[in-house]
Short mmCIF file of C-alpha atoms and ligand atoms in Angstrom, two decimals:
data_model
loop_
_atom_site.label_atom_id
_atom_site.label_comp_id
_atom_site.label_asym_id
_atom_site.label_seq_id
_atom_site.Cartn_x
_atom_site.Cartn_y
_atom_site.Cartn_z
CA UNK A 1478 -11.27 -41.28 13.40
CA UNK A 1479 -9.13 -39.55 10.56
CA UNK A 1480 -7.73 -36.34 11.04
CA UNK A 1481 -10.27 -33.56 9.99
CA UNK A 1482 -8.33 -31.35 6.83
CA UNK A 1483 -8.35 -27.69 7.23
CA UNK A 1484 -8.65 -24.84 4.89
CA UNK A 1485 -5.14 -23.77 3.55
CA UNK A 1486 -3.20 -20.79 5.46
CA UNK A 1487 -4.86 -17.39 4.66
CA UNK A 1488 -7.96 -18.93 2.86
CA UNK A 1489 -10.97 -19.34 4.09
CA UNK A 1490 -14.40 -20.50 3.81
CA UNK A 1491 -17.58 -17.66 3.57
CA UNK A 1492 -20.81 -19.37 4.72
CA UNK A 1493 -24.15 -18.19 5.19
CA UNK A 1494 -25.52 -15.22 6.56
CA UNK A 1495 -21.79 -13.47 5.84
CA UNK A 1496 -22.58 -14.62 2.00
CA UNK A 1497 -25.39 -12.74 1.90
CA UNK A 1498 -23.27 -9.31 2.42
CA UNK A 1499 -20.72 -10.19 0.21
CA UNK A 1500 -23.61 -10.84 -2.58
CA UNK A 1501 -25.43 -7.31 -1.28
CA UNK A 1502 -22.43 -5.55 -1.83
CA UNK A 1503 -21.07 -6.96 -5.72
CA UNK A 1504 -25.06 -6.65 -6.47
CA UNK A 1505 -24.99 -2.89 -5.53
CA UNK A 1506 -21.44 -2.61 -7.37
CA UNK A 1507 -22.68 -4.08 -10.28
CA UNK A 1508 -25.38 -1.82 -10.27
CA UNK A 1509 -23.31 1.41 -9.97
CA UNK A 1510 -20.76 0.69 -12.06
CA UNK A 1511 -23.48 -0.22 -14.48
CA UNK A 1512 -24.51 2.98 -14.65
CA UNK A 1513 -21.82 4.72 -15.70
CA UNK A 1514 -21.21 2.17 -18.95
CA UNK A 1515 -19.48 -0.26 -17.47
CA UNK A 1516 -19.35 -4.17 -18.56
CA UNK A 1517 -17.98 -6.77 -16.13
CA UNK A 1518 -14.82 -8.98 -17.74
CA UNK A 1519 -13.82 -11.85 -15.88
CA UNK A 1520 -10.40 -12.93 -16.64
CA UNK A 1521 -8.75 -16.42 -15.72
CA UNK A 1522 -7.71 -17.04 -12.21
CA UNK A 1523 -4.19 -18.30 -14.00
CA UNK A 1524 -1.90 -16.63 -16.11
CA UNK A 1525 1.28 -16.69 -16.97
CA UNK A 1526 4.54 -15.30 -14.73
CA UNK A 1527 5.70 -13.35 -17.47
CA UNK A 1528 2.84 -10.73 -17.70
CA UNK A 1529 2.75 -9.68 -13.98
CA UNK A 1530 6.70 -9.63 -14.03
CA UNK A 1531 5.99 -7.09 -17.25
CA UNK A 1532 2.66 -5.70 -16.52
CA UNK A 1533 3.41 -4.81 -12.03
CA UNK A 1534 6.94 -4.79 -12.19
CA UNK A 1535 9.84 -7.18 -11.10
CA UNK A 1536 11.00 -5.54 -8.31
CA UNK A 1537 7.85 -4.98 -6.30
CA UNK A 1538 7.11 -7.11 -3.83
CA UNK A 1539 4.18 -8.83 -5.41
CA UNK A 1540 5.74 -10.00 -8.19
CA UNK A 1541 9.15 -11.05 -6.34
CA UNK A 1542 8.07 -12.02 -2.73
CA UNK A 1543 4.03 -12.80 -3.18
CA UNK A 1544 3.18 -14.94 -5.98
CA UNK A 1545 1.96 -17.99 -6.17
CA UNK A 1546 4.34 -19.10 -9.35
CA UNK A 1547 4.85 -22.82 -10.42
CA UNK A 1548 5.40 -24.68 -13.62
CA UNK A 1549 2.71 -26.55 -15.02
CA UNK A 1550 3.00 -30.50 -16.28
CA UNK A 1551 4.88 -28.77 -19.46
CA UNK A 1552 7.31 -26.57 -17.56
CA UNK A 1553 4.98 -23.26 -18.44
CA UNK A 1554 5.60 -21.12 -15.47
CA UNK A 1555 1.81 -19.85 -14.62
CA UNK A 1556 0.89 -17.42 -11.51
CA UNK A 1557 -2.22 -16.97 -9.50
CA UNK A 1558 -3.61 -13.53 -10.48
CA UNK A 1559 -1.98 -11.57 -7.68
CA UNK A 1560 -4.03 -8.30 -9.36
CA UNK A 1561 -6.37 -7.13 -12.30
CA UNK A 1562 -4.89 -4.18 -13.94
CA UNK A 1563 -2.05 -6.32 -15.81
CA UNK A 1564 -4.52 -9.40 -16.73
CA UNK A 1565 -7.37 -6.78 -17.81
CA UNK A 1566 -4.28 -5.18 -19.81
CA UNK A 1567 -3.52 -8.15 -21.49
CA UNK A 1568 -7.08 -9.13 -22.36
CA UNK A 1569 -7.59 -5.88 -24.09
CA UNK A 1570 -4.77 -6.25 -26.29
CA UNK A 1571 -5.31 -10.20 -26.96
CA UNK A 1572 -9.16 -9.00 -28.30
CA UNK A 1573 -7.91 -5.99 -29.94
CA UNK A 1574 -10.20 -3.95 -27.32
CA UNK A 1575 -8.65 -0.73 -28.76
CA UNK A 1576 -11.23 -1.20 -31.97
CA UNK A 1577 -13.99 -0.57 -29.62
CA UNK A 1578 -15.46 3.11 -29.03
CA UNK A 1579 -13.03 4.41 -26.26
CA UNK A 1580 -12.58 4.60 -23.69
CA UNK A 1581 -13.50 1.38 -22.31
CA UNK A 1582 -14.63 0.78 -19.27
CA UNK A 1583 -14.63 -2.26 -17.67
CA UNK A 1584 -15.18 -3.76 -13.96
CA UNK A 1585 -14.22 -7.04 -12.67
CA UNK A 1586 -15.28 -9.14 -8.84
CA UNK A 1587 -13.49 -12.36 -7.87
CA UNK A 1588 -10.66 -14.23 -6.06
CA UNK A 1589 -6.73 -13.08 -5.92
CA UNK A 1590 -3.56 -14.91 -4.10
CA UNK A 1591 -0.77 -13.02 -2.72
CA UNK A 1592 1.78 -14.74 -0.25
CA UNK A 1593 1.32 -12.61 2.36
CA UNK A 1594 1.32 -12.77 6.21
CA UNK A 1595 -2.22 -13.58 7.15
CA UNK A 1596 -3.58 -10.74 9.56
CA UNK A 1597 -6.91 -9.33 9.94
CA UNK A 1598 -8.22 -8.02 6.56
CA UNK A 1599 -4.63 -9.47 5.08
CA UNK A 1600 -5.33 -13.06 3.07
CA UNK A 1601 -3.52 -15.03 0.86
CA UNK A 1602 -6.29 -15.70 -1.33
CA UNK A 1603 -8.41 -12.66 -1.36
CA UNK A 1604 -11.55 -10.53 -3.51
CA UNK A 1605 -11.34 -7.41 -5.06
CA UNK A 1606 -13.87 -5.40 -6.80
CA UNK A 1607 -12.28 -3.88 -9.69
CA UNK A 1608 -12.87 -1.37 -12.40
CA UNK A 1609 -10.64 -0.18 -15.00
CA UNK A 1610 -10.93 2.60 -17.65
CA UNK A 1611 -9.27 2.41 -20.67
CA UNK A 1612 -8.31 4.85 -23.24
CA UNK A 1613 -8.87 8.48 -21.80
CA UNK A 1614 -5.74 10.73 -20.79
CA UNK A 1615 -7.68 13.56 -20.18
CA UNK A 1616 -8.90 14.36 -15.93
CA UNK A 1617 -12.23 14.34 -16.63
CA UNK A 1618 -11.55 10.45 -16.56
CA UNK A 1619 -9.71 10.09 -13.08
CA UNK A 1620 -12.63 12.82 -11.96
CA UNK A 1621 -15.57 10.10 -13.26
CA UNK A 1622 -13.95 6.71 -11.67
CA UNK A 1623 -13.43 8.23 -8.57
CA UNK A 1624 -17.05 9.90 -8.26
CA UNK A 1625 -18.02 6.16 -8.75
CA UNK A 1626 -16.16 4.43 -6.50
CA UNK A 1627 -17.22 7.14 -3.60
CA UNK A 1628 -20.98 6.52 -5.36
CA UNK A 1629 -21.10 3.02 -4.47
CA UNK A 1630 -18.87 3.48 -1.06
CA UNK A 1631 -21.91 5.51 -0.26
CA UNK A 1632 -24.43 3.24 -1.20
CA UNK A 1633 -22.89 1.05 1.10
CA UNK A 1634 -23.32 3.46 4.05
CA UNK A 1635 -20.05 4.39 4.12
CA UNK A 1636 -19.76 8.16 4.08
CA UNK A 1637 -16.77 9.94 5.73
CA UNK A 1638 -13.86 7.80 3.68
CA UNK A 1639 -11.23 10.35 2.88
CA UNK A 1640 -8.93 10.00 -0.41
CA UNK A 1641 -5.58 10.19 -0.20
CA UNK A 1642 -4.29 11.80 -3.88
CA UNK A 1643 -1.02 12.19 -5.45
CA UNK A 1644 0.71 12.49 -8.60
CA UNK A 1645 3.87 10.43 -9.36
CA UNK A 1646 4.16 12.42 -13.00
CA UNK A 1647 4.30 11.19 -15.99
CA UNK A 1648 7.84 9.03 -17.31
CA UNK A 1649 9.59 12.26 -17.85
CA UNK A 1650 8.71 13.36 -14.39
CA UNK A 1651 9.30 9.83 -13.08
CA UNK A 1652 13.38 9.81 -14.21
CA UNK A 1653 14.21 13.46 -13.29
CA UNK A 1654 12.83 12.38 -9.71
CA UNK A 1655 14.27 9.42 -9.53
CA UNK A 1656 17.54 10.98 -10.30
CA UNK A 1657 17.60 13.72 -7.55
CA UNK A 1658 16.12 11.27 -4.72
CA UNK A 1659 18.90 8.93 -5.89
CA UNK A 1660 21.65 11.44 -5.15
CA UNK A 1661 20.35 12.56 -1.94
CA UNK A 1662 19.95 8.88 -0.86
CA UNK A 1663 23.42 7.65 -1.99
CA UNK A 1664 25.26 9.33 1.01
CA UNK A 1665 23.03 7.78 3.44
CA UNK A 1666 22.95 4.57 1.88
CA UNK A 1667 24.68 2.74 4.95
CA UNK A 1668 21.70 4.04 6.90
CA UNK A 1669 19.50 2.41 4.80
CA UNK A 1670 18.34 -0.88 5.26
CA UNK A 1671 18.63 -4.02 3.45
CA UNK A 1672 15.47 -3.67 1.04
CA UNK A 1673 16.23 -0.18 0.42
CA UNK A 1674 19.45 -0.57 -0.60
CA UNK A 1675 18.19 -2.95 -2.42
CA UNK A 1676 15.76 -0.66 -4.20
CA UNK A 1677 18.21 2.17 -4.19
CA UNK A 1678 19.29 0.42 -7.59
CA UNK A 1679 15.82 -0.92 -8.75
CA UNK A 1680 12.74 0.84 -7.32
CA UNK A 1681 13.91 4.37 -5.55
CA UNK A 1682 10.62 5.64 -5.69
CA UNK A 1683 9.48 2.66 -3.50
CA UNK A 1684 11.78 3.88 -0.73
CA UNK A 1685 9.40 6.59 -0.14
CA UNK A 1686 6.86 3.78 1.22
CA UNK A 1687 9.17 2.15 3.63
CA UNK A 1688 7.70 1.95 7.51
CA UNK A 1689 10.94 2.14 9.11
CA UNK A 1690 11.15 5.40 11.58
CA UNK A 1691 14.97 5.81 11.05
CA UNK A 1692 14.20 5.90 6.92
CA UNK A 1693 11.28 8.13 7.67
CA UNK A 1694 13.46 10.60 9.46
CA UNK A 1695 15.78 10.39 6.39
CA UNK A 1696 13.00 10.74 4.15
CA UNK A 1697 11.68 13.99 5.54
CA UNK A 1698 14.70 15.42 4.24
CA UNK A 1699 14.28 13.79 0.58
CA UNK A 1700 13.63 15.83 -2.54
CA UNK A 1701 9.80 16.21 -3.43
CA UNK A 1702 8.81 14.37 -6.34
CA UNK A 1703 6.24 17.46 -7.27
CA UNK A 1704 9.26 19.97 -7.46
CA UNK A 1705 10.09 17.57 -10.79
CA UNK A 1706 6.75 17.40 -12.33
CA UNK A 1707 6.64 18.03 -16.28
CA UNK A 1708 4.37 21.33 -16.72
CA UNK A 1709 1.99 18.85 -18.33
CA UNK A 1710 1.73 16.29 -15.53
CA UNK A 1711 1.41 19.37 -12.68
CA UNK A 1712 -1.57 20.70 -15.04
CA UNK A 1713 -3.26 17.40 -15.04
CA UNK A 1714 -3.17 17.00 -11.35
CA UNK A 1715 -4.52 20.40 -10.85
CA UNK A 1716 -6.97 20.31 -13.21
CA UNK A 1717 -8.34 16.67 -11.09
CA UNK A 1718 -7.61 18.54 -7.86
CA UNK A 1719 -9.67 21.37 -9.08
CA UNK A 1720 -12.25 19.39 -10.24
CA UNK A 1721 -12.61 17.28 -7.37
CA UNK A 1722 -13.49 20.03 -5.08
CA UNK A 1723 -16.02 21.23 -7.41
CA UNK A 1724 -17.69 18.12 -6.83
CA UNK A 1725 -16.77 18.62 -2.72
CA UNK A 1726 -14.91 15.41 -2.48
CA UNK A 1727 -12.76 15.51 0.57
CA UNK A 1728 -9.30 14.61 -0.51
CA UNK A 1729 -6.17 14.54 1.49
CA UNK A 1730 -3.07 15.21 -1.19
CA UNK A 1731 -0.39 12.70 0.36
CA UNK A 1732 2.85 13.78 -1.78
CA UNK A 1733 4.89 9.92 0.03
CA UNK A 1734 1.66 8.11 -1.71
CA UNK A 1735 4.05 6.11 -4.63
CA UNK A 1736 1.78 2.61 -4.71
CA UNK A 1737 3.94 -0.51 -5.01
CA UNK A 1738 3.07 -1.43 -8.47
CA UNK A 1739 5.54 -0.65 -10.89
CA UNK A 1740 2.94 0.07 -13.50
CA UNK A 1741 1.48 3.88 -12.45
CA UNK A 1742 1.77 7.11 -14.22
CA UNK A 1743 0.41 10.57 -13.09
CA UNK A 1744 -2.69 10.09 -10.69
CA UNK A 1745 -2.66 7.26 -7.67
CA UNK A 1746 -4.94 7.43 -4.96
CA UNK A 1747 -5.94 5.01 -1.94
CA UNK A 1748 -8.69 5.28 0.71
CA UNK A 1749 -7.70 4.43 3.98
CA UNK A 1750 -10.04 3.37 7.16
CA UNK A 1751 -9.19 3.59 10.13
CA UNK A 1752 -11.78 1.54 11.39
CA UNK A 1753 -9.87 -1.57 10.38
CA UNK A 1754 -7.58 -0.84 13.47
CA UNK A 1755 -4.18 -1.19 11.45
CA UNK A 1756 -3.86 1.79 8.18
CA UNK A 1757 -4.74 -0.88 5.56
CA UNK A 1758 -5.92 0.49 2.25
CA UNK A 1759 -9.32 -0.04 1.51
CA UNK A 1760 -8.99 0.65 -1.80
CA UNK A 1761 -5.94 1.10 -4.16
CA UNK A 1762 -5.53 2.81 -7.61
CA UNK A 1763 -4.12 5.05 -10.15
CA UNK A 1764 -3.60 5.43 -14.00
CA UNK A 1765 -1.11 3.44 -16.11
CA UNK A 1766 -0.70 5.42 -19.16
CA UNK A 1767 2.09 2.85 -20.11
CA UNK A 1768 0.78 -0.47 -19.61
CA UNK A 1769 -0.89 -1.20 -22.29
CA UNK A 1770 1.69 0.00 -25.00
CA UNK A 1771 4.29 -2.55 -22.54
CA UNK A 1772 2.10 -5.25 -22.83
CA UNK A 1773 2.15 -4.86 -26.43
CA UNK A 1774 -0.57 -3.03 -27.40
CA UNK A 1775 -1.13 0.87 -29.05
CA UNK A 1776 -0.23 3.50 -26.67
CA UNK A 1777 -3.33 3.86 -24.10
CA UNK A 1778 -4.34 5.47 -21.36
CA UNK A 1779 -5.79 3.92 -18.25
CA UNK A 1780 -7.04 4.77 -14.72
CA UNK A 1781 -8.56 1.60 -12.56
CA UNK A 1782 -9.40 1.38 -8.83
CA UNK A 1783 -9.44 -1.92 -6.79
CA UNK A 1784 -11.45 -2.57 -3.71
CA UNK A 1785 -10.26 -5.38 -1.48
CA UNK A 1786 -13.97 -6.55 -0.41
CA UNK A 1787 -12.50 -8.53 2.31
CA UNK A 1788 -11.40 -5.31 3.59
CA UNK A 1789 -14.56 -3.57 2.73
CA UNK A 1790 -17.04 -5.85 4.65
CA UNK A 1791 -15.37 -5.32 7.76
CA UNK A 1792 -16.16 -1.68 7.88
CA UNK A 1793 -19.31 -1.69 6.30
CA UNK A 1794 -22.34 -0.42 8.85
CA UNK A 1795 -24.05 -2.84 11.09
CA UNK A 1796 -27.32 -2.02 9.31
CA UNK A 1797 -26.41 -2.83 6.09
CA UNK A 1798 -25.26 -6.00 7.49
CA UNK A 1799 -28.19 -6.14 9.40
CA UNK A 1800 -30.74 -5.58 6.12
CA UNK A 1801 -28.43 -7.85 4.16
CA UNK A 1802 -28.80 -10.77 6.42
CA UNK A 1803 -32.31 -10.33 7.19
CA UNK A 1804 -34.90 -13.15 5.88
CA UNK A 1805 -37.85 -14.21 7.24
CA UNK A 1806 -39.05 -17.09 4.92
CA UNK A 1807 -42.45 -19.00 6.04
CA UNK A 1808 -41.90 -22.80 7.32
CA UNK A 1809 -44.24 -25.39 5.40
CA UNK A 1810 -44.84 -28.39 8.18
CA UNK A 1811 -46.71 -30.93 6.79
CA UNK A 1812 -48.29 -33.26 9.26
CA UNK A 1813 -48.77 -36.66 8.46
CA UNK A 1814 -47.67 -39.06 5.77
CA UNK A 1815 -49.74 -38.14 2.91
CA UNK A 1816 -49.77 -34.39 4.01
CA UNK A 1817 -45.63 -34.73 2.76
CA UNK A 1818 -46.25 -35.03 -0.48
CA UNK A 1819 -48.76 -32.15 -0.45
CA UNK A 1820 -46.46 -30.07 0.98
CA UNK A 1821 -44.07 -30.41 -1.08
CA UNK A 1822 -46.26 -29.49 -3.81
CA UNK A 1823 -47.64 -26.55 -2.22
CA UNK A 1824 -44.16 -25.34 -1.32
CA UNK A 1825 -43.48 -25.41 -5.23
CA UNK A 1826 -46.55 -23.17 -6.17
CA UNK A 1827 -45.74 -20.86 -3.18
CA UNK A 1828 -42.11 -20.49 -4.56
CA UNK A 1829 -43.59 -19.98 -8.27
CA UNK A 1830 -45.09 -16.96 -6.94
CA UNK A 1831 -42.23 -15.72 -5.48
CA UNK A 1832 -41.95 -16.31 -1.59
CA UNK A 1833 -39.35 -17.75 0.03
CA UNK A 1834 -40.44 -21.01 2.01
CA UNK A 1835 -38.34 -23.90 4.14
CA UNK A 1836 -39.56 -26.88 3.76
CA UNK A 1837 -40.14 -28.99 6.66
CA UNK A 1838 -38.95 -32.74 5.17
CA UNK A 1839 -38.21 -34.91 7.57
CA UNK A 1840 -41.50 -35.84 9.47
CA UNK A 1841 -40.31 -34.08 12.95
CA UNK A 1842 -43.29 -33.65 15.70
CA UNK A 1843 -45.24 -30.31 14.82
CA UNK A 1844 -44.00 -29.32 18.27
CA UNK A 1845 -40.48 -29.93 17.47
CA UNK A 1846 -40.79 -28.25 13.59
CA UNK A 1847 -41.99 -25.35 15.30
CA UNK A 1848 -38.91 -25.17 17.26
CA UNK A 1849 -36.57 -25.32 14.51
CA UNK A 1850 -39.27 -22.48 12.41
CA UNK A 1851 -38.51 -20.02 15.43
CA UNK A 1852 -34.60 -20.69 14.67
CA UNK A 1853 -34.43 -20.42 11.39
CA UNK A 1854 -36.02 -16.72 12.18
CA UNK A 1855 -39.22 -17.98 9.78
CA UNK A 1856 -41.88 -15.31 10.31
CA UNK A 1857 -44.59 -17.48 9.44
CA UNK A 1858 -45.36 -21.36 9.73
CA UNK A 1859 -47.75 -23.29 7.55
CA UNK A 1860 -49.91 -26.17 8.69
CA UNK A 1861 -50.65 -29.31 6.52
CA UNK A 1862 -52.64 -31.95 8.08
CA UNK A 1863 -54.71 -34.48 6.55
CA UNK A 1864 -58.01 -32.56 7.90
CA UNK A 1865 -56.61 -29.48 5.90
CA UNK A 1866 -56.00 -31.14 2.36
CA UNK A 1867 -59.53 -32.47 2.77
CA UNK A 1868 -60.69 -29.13 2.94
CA UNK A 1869 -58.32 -27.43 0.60
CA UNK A 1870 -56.87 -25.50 3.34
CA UNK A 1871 -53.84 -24.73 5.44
CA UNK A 1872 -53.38 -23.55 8.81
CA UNK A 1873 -51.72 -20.27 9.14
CA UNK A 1874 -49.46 -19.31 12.09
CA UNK A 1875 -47.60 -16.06 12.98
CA UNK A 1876 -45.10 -16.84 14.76
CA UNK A 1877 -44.55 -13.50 16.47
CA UNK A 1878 -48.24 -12.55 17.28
CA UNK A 1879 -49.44 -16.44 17.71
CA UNK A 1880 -52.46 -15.57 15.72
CA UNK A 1881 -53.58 -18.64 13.82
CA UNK A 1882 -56.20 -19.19 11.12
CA UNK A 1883 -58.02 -21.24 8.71
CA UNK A 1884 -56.50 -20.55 5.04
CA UNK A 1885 -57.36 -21.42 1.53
CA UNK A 1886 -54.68 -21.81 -0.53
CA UNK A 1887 -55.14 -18.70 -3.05
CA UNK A 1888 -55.54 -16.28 0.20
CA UNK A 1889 -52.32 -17.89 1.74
CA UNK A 1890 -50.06 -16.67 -1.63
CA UNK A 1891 -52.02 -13.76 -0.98
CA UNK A 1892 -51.50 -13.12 2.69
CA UNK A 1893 -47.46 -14.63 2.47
CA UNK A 1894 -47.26 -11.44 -0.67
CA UNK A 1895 -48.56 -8.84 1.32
CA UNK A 1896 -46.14 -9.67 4.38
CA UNK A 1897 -42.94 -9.75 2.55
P1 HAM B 2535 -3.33 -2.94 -4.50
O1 HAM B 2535 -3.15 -1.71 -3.67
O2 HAM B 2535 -2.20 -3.88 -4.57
O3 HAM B 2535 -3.71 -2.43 -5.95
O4 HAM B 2535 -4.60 -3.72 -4.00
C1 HAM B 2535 -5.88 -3.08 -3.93
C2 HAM B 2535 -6.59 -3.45 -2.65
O5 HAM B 2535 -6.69 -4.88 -2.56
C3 HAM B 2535 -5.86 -3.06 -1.38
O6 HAM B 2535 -6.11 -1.70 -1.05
C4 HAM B 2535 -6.47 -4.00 -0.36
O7 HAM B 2535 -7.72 -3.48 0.10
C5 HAM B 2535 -6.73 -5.24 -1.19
N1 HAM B 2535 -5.70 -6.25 -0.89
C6 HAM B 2535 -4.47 -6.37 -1.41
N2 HAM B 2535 -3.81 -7.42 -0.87
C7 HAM B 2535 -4.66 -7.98 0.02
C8 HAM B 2535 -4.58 -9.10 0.91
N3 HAM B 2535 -3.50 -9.88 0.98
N4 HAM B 2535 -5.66 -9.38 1.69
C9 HAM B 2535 -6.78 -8.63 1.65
N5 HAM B 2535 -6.90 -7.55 0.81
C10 HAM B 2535 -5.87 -7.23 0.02
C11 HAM B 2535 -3.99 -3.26 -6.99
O8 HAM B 2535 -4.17 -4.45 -6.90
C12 HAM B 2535 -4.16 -2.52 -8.30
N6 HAM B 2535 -4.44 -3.49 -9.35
C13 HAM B 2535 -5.26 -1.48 -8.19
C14 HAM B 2535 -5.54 -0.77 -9.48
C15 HAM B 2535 -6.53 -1.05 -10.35
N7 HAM B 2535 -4.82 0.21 -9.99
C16 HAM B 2535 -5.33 0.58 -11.16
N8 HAM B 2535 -6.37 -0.20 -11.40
#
């Protein structure tokens, strides 16, 4: 026997029931997001290098550690989408997005790669539920994406999730901070370890991020980036903070919370759970008031969230799992050679009128077909003998009470409707 292949390191396969929940929960996304004026954009899985090493940054991690880079049969250097926010970006300057009323709002579900240690809720190929709006500065904007993302978090069942907030200013902001933490890291620098020092020259503001308890100590000490804030960037943040609370959103302001994507401007927030056992973000986001005007296009303003959903399912209540999962479709067993045939054509006008029925197909014992109906979960079973066509009939079982009756066809649609 050959060696049986396995799915690549930090992939994996979804099956059925788990399917199910992921479909119940981009089904209620799409719905929400809906709702506020959102349309769904689905942008190729490839791209190439160049706009992630623009769009997030070259020095982040993602872009210099993470990516799935390689050249293609012509020597193009293309990437797996490690994120949305930079392909989105590029989309809506390639179709001139700008031209349409503004701002734009736009959400996007699927696959992303990222080189990354495999862990629980950590994957290399991984989905996030996205949603980006484009072309707003004002707060009312960061205000409206994050009352939808907590909308459909609730509509998932998921109700005490507490956002973490924090400005990193505007550019102004960003370089008189980056200045002052700078100088009061340079002394210290020898403390520091290799990736900081590293990012003492390409990234400071990423330092602020780093796990290690000796940098933490040395951090405590560190400037704070909202003593540097333009007026204008400290207005907008209180003016979301403000309005927030109006709308009782229970926010945490986390003045360390930088993000590690090079693109962000003023607000970034995450939501953390701690039900995932490590402090994974659940969800990461923030505006970019740059990124589109860097990736070529007229100065716009942006704020975006992204979900990971492989993140999300695993702290998502047992009953929505539970009433995602659930199905109880009726078993047809035919009984009988000619009764096969029948069935199968009386499992087509069942189906046309809308209820979900398995099929019984391969000629098993009654006996045995009931067996497999009780594992399937089937709620009902459906006889099919030869005595029954004669009479246009079926035999009816319930499977939980073990009631069974005589059925014409027309009051079996009817009966199957009213139990569903
Ligand atoms: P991010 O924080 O890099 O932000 O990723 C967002 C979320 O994706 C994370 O909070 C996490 O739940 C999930 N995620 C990331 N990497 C993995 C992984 N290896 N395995 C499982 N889940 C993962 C962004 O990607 C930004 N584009 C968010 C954004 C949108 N900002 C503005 N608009």
């Amino acid at each position: 026997m050959s060696k049986a292949l396995r799915s690549v390191k930090g992939t994996r396969d979804l099956l059925p029931p788990q399917t199910a929940v992921w479909n119940a929960v981009e089904e209620i996304a799409r719905r929400v997001f809906t709702s506020y004026g959102y349309g769904e954009i689905r942008t190729p899985v490839l791209e190439s290098t160049d706009l992630f090493v623009r769009g997030v940054g070259e020095s982040t991690d993602i872009v210099g550690k993470e990516m799935y880079t390689f050249a293609d049969r012509k020597g193009r250097s293309l990437s797996l989408r490690p994120e949305a926010t930079a392909a989105i970006g590029r989309a809506f300057v390639e179709h001139n997005l700008q031209e349409l009323p503004l701002p734009v709002r736009l959400y996007c579900i699927g696959p992303f790669f990222r080189y990354e240690r495999p862990q629980k809720g950590r994957y290399r190929q991984f989905f996030q539920i996205d949603a980006e709006l484009l072309g707003d500065p004002g707060p009312h904007s960061d205000v409206e994406v994050i009352l939808m993302l907590l909308r459909f978090l609730r509509e998932l069942g998921l109700e005490r999730l507490v956002v973490l907030i924090n400005t990193v200013g505007d550019e102004a902001s960003r370089l008189a901070y980056r200045a002052a933490l700078v100088s009061y890291l340079e002394p210290y620098k020898d403390q520091l370890g290799e990736d900081s020092r590293r990012r003492l020259e390409s990234n400071p503001l990423r330092i602020l991020d780093s796990k290690a308890p000796a940098e933490r100590q040395l951090l405590e000490g560190a400037p704070n980036l909202h003593d540097h804030l333009s007026p204008e960037s400290r207005e907008h943040f209180e003016q979301v903070l403000a309005l927030l609370e109006r709308f009782e959103v229970e926010l945490e302001v986390a003045p360390q919370l930088v993000r590690g994507l090079d693109y962000y401007t003023r607000t970034v927030f995450e939501i953390v759970s701690q039900g995932l056992g490590s402090q994974d973000a659940i969800v990461g986001a923030g505006r970019y008031d740059r990124l589109i005007g860097d990736l070529g296009g007229p100065p716009t303003e942006a704020i975006g969230f992204a979900i990971g959903q492989d993140r999300l399912i695993d702290v998502l209540p047992e009953s929505f799992r539970a009433a995602a999962t659930a199905s109880s479709p009726a078993m047809l067993i035919p009984i009988g050679d000619q009764a096969q045939v029948e069935g199968l054509a009386l499992a087509e006008r069942l189906r046309q009128a809308g209820i979900v029925v398995i099929a019984e197909l391969s000629g098993r014992s009654v006996r045995s077909a009931l067996k497999q109906a009780n594992r399937r979960g089937a709620r009902h079973a459906i006889l099919l003998g030869e005595d029954e066509i004669a009479r246009g009939e079926v035999t009816f079982r319930d499977l939980e009470s073990g009631e069974q009756l005589a059925l014409s066809t027309d009051d079996l649609v009817q009966r199957l409707k009213e139990s569903t």
